[in-house]
XYZ file of C-alpha atoms in Angstrom:
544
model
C -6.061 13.813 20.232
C -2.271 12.898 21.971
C -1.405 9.758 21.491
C -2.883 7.979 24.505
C -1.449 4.332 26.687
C -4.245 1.671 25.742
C -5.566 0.816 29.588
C -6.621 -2.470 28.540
C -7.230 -5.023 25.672
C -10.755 -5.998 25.254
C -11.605 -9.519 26.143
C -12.656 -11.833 23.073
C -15.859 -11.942 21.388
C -16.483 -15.714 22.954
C -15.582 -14.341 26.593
C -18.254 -12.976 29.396
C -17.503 -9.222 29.285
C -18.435 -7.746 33.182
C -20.716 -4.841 32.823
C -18.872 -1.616 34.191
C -19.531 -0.262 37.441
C -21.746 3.075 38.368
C -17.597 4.628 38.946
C -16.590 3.382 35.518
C -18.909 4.655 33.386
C -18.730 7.729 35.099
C -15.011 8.383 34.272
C -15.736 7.241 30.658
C -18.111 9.997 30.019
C -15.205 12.506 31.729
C -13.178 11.154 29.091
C -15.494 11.396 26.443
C -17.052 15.024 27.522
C -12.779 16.258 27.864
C -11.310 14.100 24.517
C -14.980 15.846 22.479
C -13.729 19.350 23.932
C -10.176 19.097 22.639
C -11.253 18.062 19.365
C -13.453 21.120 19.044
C -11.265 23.490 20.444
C -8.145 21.615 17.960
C -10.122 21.948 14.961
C -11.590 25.071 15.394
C -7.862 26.673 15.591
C -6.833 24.051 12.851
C -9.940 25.237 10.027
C -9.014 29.450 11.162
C -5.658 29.048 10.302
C -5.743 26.615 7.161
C -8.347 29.568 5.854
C -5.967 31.745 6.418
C -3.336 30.373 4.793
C -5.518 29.721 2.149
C -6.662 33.274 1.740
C -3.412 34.328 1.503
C -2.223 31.988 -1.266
C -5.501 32.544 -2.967
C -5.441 36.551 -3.186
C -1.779 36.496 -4.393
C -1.005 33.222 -6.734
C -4.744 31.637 -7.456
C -8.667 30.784 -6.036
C -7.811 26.686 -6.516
C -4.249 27.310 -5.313
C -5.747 29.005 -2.573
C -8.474 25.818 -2.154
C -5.985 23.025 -2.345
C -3.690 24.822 0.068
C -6.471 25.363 3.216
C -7.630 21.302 2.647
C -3.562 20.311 2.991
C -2.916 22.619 5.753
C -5.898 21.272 7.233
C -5.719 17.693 6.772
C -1.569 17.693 7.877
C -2.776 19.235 10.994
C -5.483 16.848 11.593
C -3.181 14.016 10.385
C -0.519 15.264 13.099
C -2.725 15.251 16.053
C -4.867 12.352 14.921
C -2.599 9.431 13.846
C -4.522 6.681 14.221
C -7.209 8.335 11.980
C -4.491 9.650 9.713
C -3.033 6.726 9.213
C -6.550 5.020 7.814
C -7.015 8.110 5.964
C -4.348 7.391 4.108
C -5.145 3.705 2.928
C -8.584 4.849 1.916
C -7.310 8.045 -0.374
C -3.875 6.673 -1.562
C -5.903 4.252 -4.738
C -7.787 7.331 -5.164
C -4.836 9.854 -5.025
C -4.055 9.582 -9.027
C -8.378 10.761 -9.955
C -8.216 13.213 -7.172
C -4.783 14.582 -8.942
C -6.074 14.802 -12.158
C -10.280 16.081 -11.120
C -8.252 19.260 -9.607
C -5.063 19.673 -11.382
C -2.311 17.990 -12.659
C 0.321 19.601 -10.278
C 3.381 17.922 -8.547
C 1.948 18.818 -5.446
C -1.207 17.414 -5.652
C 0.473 14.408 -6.512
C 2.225 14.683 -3.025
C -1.092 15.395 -0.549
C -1.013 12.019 0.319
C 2.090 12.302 2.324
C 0.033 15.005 3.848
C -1.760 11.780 5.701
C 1.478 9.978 6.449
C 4.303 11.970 6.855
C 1.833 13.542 9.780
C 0.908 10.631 11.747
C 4.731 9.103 10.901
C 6.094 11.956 13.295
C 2.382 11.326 15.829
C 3.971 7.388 16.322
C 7.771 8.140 16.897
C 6.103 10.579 19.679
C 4.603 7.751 20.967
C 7.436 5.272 20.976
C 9.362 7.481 22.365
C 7.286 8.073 25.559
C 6.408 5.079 25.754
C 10.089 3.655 25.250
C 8.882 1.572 22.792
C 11.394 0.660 19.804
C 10.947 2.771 16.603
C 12.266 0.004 14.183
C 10.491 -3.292 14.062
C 11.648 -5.953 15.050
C 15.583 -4.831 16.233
C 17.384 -7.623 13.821
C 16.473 -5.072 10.731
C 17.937 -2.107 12.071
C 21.730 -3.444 10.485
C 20.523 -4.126 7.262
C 18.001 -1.050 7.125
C 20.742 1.112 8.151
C 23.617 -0.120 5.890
C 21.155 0.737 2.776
C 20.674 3.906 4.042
C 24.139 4.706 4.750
C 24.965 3.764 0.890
C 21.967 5.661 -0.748
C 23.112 8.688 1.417
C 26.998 8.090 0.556
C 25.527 8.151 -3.241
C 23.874 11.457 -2.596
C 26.691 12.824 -1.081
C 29.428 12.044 -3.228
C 27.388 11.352 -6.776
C 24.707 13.628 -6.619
C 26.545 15.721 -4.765
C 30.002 16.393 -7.314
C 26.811 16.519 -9.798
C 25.350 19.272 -8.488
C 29.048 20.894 -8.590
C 28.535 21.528 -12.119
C 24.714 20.469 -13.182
C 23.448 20.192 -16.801
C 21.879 23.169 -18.311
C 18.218 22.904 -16.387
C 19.079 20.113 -13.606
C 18.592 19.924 -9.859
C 20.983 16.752 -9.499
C 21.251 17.515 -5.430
C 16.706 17.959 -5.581
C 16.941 14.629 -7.650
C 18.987 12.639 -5.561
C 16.322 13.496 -2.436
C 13.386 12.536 -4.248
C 15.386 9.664 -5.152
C 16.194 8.900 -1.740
C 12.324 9.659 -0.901
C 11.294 7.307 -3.160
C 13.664 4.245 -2.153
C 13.391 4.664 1.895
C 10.213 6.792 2.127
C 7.849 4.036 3.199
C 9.923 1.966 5.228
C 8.700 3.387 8.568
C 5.287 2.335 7.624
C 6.095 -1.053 9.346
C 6.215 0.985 12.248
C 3.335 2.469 12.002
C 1.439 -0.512 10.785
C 3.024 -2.260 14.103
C 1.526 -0.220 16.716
C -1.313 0.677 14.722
C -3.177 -2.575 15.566
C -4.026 -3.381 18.760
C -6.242 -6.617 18.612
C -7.723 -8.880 16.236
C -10.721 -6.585 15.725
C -8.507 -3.873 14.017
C -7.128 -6.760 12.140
C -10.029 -7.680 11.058
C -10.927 -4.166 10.611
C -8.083 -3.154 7.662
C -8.881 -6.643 6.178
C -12.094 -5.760 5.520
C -11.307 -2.153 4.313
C -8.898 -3.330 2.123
C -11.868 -5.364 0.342
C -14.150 -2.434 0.472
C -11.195 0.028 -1.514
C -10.682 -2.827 -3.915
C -14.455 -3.243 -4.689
C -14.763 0.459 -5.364
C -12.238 0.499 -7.237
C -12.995 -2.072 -9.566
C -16.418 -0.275 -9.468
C -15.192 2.669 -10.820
C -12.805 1.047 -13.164
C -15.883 -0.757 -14.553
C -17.782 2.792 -14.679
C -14.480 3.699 -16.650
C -14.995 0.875 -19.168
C -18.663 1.259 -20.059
C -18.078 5.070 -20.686
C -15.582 3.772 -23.180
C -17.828 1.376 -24.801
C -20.847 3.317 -25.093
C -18.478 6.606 -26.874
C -19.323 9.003 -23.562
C -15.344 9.007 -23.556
C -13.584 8.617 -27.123
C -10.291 7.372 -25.888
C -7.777 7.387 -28.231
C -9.725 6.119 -31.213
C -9.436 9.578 -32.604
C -5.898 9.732 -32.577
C -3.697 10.007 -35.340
C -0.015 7.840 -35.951
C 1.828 6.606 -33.051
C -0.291 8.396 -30.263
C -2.612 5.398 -31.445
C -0.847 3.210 -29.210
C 0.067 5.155 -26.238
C -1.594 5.795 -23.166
C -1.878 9.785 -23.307
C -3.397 11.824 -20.711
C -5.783 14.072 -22.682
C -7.834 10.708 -23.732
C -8.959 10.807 -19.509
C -12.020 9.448 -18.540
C -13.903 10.235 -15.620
C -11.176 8.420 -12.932
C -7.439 7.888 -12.962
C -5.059 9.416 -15.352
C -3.379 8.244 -19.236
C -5.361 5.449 -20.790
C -5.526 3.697 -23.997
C -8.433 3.300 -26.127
C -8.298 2.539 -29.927
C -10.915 -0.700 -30.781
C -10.233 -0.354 -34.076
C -6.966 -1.810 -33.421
C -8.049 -3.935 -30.242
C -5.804 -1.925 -27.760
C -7.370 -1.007 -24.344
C -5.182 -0.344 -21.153
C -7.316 1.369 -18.563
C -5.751 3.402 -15.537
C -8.295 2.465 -13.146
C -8.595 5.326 -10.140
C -4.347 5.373 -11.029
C -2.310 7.699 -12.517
C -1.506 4.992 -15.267
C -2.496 1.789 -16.702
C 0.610 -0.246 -14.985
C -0.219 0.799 -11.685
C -3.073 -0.140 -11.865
C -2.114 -3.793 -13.064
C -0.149 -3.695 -10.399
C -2.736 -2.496 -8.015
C -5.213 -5.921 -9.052
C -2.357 -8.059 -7.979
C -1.562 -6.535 -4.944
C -5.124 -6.845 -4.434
C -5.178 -10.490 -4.839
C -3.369 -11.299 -1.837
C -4.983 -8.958 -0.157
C -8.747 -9.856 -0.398
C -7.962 -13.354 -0.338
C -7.658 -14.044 3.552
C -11.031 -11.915 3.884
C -12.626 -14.482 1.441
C -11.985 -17.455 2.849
C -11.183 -17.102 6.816
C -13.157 -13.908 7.753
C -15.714 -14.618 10.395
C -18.340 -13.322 9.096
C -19.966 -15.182 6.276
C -21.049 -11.820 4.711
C -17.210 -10.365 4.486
C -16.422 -13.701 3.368
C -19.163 -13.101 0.158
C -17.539 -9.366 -0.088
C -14.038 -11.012 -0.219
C -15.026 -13.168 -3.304
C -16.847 -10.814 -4.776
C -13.724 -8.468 -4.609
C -11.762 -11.595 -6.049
C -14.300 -11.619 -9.009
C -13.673 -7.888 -9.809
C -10.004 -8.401 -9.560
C -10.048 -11.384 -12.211
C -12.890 -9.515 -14.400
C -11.340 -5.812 -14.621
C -7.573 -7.479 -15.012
C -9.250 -8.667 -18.441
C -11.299 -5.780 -19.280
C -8.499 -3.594 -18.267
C -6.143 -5.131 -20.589
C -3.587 -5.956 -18.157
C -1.533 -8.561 -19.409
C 0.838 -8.834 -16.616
C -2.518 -9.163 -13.905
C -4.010 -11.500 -16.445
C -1.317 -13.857 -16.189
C -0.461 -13.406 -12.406
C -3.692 -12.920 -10.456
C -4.476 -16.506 -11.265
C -1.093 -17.745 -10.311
C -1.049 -15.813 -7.008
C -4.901 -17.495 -6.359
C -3.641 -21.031 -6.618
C -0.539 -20.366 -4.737
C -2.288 -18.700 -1.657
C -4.753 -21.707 -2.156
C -2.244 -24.176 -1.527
C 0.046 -21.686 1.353
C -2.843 -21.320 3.543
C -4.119 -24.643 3.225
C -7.170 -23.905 1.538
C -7.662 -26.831 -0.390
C -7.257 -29.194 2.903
C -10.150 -27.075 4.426
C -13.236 -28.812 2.150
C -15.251 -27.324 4.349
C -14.318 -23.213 3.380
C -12.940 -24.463 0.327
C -15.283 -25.890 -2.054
C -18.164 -23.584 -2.078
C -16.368 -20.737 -2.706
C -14.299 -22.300 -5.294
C -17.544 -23.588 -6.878
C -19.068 -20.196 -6.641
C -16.397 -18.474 -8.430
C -16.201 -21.275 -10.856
C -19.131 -20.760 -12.400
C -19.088 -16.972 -12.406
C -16.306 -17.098 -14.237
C -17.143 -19.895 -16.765
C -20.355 -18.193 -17.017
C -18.125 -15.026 -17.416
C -16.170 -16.392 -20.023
C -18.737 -17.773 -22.653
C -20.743 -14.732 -22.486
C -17.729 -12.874 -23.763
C -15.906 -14.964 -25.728
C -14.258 -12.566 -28.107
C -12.859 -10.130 -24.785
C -11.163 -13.165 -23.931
C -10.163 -14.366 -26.953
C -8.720 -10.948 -27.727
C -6.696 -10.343 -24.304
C -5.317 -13.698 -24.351
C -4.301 -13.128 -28.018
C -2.344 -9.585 -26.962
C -0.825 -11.570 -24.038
C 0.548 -14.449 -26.448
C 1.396 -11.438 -28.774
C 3.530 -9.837 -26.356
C 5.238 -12.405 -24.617
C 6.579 -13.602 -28.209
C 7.685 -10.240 -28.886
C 9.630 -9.201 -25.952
C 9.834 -12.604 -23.299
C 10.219 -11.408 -19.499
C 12.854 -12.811 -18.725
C 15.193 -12.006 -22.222
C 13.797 -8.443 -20.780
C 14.980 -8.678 -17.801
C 18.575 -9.940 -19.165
C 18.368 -6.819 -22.132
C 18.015 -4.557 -18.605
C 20.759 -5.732 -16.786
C 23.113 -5.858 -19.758
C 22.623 -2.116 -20.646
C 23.041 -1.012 -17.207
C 25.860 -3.019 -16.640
C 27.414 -0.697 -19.622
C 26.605 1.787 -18.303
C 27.990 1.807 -14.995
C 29.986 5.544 -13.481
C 31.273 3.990 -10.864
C 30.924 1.697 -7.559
C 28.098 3.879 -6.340
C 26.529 4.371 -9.200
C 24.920 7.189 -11.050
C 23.243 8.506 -8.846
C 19.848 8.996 -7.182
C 16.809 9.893 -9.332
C 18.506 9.293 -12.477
C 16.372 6.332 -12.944
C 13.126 7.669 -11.106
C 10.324 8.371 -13.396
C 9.051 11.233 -10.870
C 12.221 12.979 -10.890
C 12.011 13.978 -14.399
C 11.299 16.935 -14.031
C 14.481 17.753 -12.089
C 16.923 16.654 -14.771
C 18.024 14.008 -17.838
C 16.283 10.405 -16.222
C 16.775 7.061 -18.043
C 13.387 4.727 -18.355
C 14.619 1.140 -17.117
C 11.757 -1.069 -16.589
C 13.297 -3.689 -14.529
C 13.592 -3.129 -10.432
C 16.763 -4.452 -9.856
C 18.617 -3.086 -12.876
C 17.015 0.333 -11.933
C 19.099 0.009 -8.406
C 22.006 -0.763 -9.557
C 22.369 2.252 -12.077
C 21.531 4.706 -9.487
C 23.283 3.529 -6.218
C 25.304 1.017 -7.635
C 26.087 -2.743 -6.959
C 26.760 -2.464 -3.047
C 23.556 -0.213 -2.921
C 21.878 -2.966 -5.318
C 23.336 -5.949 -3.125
C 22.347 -3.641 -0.141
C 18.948 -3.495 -0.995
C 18.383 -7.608 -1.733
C 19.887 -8.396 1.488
C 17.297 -5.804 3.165
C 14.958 -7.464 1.509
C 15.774 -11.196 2.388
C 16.164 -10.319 5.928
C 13.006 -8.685 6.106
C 11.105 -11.944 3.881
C 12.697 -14.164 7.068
C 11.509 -11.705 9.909
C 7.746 -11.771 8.418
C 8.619 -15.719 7.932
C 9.622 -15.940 11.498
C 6.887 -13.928 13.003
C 4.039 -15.596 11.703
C 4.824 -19.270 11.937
C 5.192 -18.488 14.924
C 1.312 -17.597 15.507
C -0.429 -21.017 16.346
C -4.205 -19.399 16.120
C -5.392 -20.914 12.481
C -7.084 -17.530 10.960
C -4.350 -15.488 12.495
C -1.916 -17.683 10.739
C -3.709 -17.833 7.107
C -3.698 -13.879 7.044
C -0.023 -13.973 7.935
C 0.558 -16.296 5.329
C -1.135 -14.540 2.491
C 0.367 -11.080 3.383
C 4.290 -12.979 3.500
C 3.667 -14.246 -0.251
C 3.142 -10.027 -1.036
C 6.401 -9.758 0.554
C 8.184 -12.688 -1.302
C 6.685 -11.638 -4.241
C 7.250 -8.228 -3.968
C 11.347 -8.209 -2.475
C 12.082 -10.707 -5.379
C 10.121 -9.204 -8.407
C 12.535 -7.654 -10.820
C 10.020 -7.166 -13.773
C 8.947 -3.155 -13.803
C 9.381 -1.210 -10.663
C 6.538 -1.518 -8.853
C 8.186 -1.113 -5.568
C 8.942 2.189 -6.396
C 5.038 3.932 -6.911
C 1.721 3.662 -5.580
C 0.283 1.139 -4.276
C 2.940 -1.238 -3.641
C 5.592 1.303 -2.775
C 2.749 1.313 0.217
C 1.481 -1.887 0.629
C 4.946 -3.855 0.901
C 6.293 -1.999 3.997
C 2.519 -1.939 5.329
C 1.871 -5.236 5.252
C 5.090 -6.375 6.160
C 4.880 -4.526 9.934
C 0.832 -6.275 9.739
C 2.875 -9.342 10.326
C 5.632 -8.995 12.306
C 2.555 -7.652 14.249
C 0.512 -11.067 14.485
C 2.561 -12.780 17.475
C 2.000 -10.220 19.733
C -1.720 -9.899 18.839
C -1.865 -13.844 19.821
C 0.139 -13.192 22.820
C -1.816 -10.173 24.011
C -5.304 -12.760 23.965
C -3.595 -15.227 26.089
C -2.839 -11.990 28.193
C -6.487 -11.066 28.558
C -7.955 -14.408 29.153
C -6.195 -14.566 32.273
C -6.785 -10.796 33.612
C -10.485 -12.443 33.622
C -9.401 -14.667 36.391
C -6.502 -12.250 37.396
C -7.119 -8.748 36.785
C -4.019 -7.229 38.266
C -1.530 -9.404 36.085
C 0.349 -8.286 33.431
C -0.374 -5.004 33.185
C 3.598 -4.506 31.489
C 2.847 -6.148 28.986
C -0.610 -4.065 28.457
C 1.360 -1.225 28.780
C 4.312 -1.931 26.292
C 1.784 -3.713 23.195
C -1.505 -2.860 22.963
C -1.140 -0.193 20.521
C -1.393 4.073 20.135
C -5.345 5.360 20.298
């Protein structure tokens, strides 16, 4: 369906709601009767044309070719006309993106039909905003710093990527590089956008919160499924192995979900991909997770999302040790007592303490009934962290690229993007920051930090200034992603899924809170005064 203006917010759950008149619920069934007939008619043409698109692929190149292409033509057309939809869509499948990949086939394509959700709706909102006049960036103060980083990544395609291309290596695509490059950098910044006008009250709020706890507990789930299929030999793992593929994640040792894992007990190594393409990600995709669940846990409502939000937090803590996930095993805990303390948790004795002595003794109770896990995971942590210490990492990153420098814009996109590979020579640097400033340089790499900051004060801004208490608690667990996130230099994170997702996401979630507060005040009083602001209705209450 078009994207439609919002007629009005609904009142609050605590105020009297006036039954609608005999006229009212006439013109909703219209509505419903006309909006039920477009979608028929939309997705009848949508499925005939997909099939035959389908068809055609499938009769000259392949049947699953053929498959794969009538569910993406379908789904982008959906996605188009359905935004809203799309746009949850694409939350749910994105953790489940790397098993669907690898269940069908392990094609760079596949790897792409999630964009299928978002690229879709993307185009469905700027539609919107620009009917409506709404702005397209939010909030207008990071247009200049948005736009100068642009500006430099495209001046390092142009003139990098660009001479490159001039006269490529024997098998590269520097020009194709340098725009999956560019993809991969600025790709998911309009998702603050369309996280922005996505929500239009607390109940949608509420709403992704609790999804978000739902994806992580399946997740985990199937993670866990992962695990015992391990343990009980259904999947051999690597065990089998011979020399150094002993210690590498490799993508033939599969199992069930996800992509490469690690498996050999014989030498005590386990790193499990989750539903990910590989083990980091998912590491990466507990802590995410951990400031994401944690608002649901402890301010939701409802007292049973508040069990589902610790239960999600116990899944997180247990699969970051079963998983082998060093870096989750040492940060999930951090990032728990540091929300604890932002949102002022521990003040709250009321929400605090049984939860906290809930979780306490599931995971002392945890802990002595597997004593050797533990013993083992913190042993590979120590193990590690004497071998190669973060931050002389970090430093052994910085120093290499620094050597290695072409120029002022550095060189060039892609050439230290582990999807663009396949496109030409790539270097492997496993530090964020480092990685930025060998492809677009140090004015791209100071560029992108001051993009960063600016955006860590807007979300700052935006929710301190929200004086409702839960409102307030979610906005300060979702700003310490962002912090966390802008600043993190250790791997790249920011530049795969999830948190290539979740930190633009979540970042527009909160520069979305003050207007969700103000839009309440709004409909309190249209219960006294109905005919008052109905601009502000107009201008904020979200795309349907």
């Amino acid at each position: 369906m078009p994207l439609r203006r919002r007629q009005a917010a609904p009142p609050p759950a605590d105020q009297p709601k006036a039954p609608p008149s005999l006229k009212q619920r006439l013109a909703q069934r219209q509505k419903a009767q006309q909006l039920r007939k477009e979608f028929i008619v939309f997705t009848t043409v949508a499925v005939l044309f997909a099939v035959l698109i389908g068809y055609a692929i499938g009769l000259f190149v392949g049947v699953k070719l053929g498959l794969g292409a009538t569910i993406g033509v379908l789904y982008t057309a959906l996605s188009f006309k359905f935004p809203r939809q799309a746009l949850w869509a694409f939350l749910i499948y994105m953790p489940f993106s790397g098993s669907v990949t690898y269940l069908i086939g392990n094609s760079p394509l596949l790897q792409l039909a999630k964009d299928g959700f978002y690229i879709p709706a993307l185009f469905g909102v700027v539609q919107y905003c620009r009917r409506e006049k709404l702005p397209i960036l939010i909030p207008r103060k990071f247009i200049a710093p948005v736009t100068i980083f642009v500006a430099l990544c495209l001046a390092t395609l142009l003139f990098v990527n660009g001479g490159q291309q001039l006269s490529p290596e024997a098998g590269e695509s520097p020009l194709l590089m340098g725009i999956l490059g560019l993809k991969v950098l600025v790709g998911y910044i309009p998702l603050i956008v369309c996280a922005y006008y996505l929500l239009r009250d607390r109940r949608d709020l509420l709403f992704l919160m609790r999804l978000m706890v739902v994806v992580v507990l399946a997740c985990c789930g199937c993670a866990f499924v992962q695990y015992l299929l391990l343990q009980i030999g259904y999947c051999p793992g690597t065990q089998y192995f011979q020399g150094e593929a002993l210690y590498k994640a490799s993508l033939e040792a599969r199992c069930l979900f996800g992509g490469a894992l690690l498996y050999t007990p014989q030498l005590e190594l386990i790193r499990l991909p989750g539903t990910f393409v590989a083990p980091w990600q998912w590491g990466w995709f507990l802590i995410s997770a951990a400031f994401l669940t944690f608002s649901t846990a402890f301010n939701d409502p409802k007292a049973g999302w508040r069990t589902a939000g610790l239960m999600a937090i116990a899944s997180i803590f247990v699969m970051a040790v079963l998983s082998g996930q060093r870096i989750a095993l040492v940060l999930v805990p951090l990032i728990f007592g540091a929300l604890l303390v932002m949102t002022g948790q521990v003040a709250d004795a009321k929400r605090f303490v049984p939860p906290a002595f809930v979780l306490g003794i599931f995971f002392g109770y945890t802990a002595l009934s597997n004593p050797e896990i533990v013993a083992s995971r913190l042993e590979s942590l120590q193990d590690r962290w004497a071998a190669s210490p973060p931050t002389q990492f970090v430093v052994n990153q910085f120093t290499w690229v620094i050597e290695q420098q072409a120029g002022i814009l550095g060189n060039g996109l892609g050439r230290a993007t582990n999807s663009a590979r396949t496109l030409g020579d790539t270097q492997l640097i496993e530090a964020y920051y480092p990685k930025l400033l060998y492809e677009i340089g140090p004015m791209g790499m100071l560029a992108f930090f001051v993009m960063a900051t600016a955006l860590v004060i807007l979300c700052f801004q935006a929710y301190r200034r929200v004086r409702d208490r839960a409102l307030r608690r979610y906005g300060a667990s979702l700003w310490a992603l962002v912090v966390f996130v802008s600043y993190n230099t250790y791997f790249y994170p920011l530049d795969v899924d999830p948190v290539a997702v979740y930190y633009w996401f979540f970042a527009g979630v909160i520069l979305r809170l003050p207007d969700l507060e103000r839009q309440e005040r709004f409909t309190q009083a249209e219960t006294q005064q109905p005919q008052r602001h109905k601009r502000f209705r107009r201008k904020r209450a979200g795309f349907s």
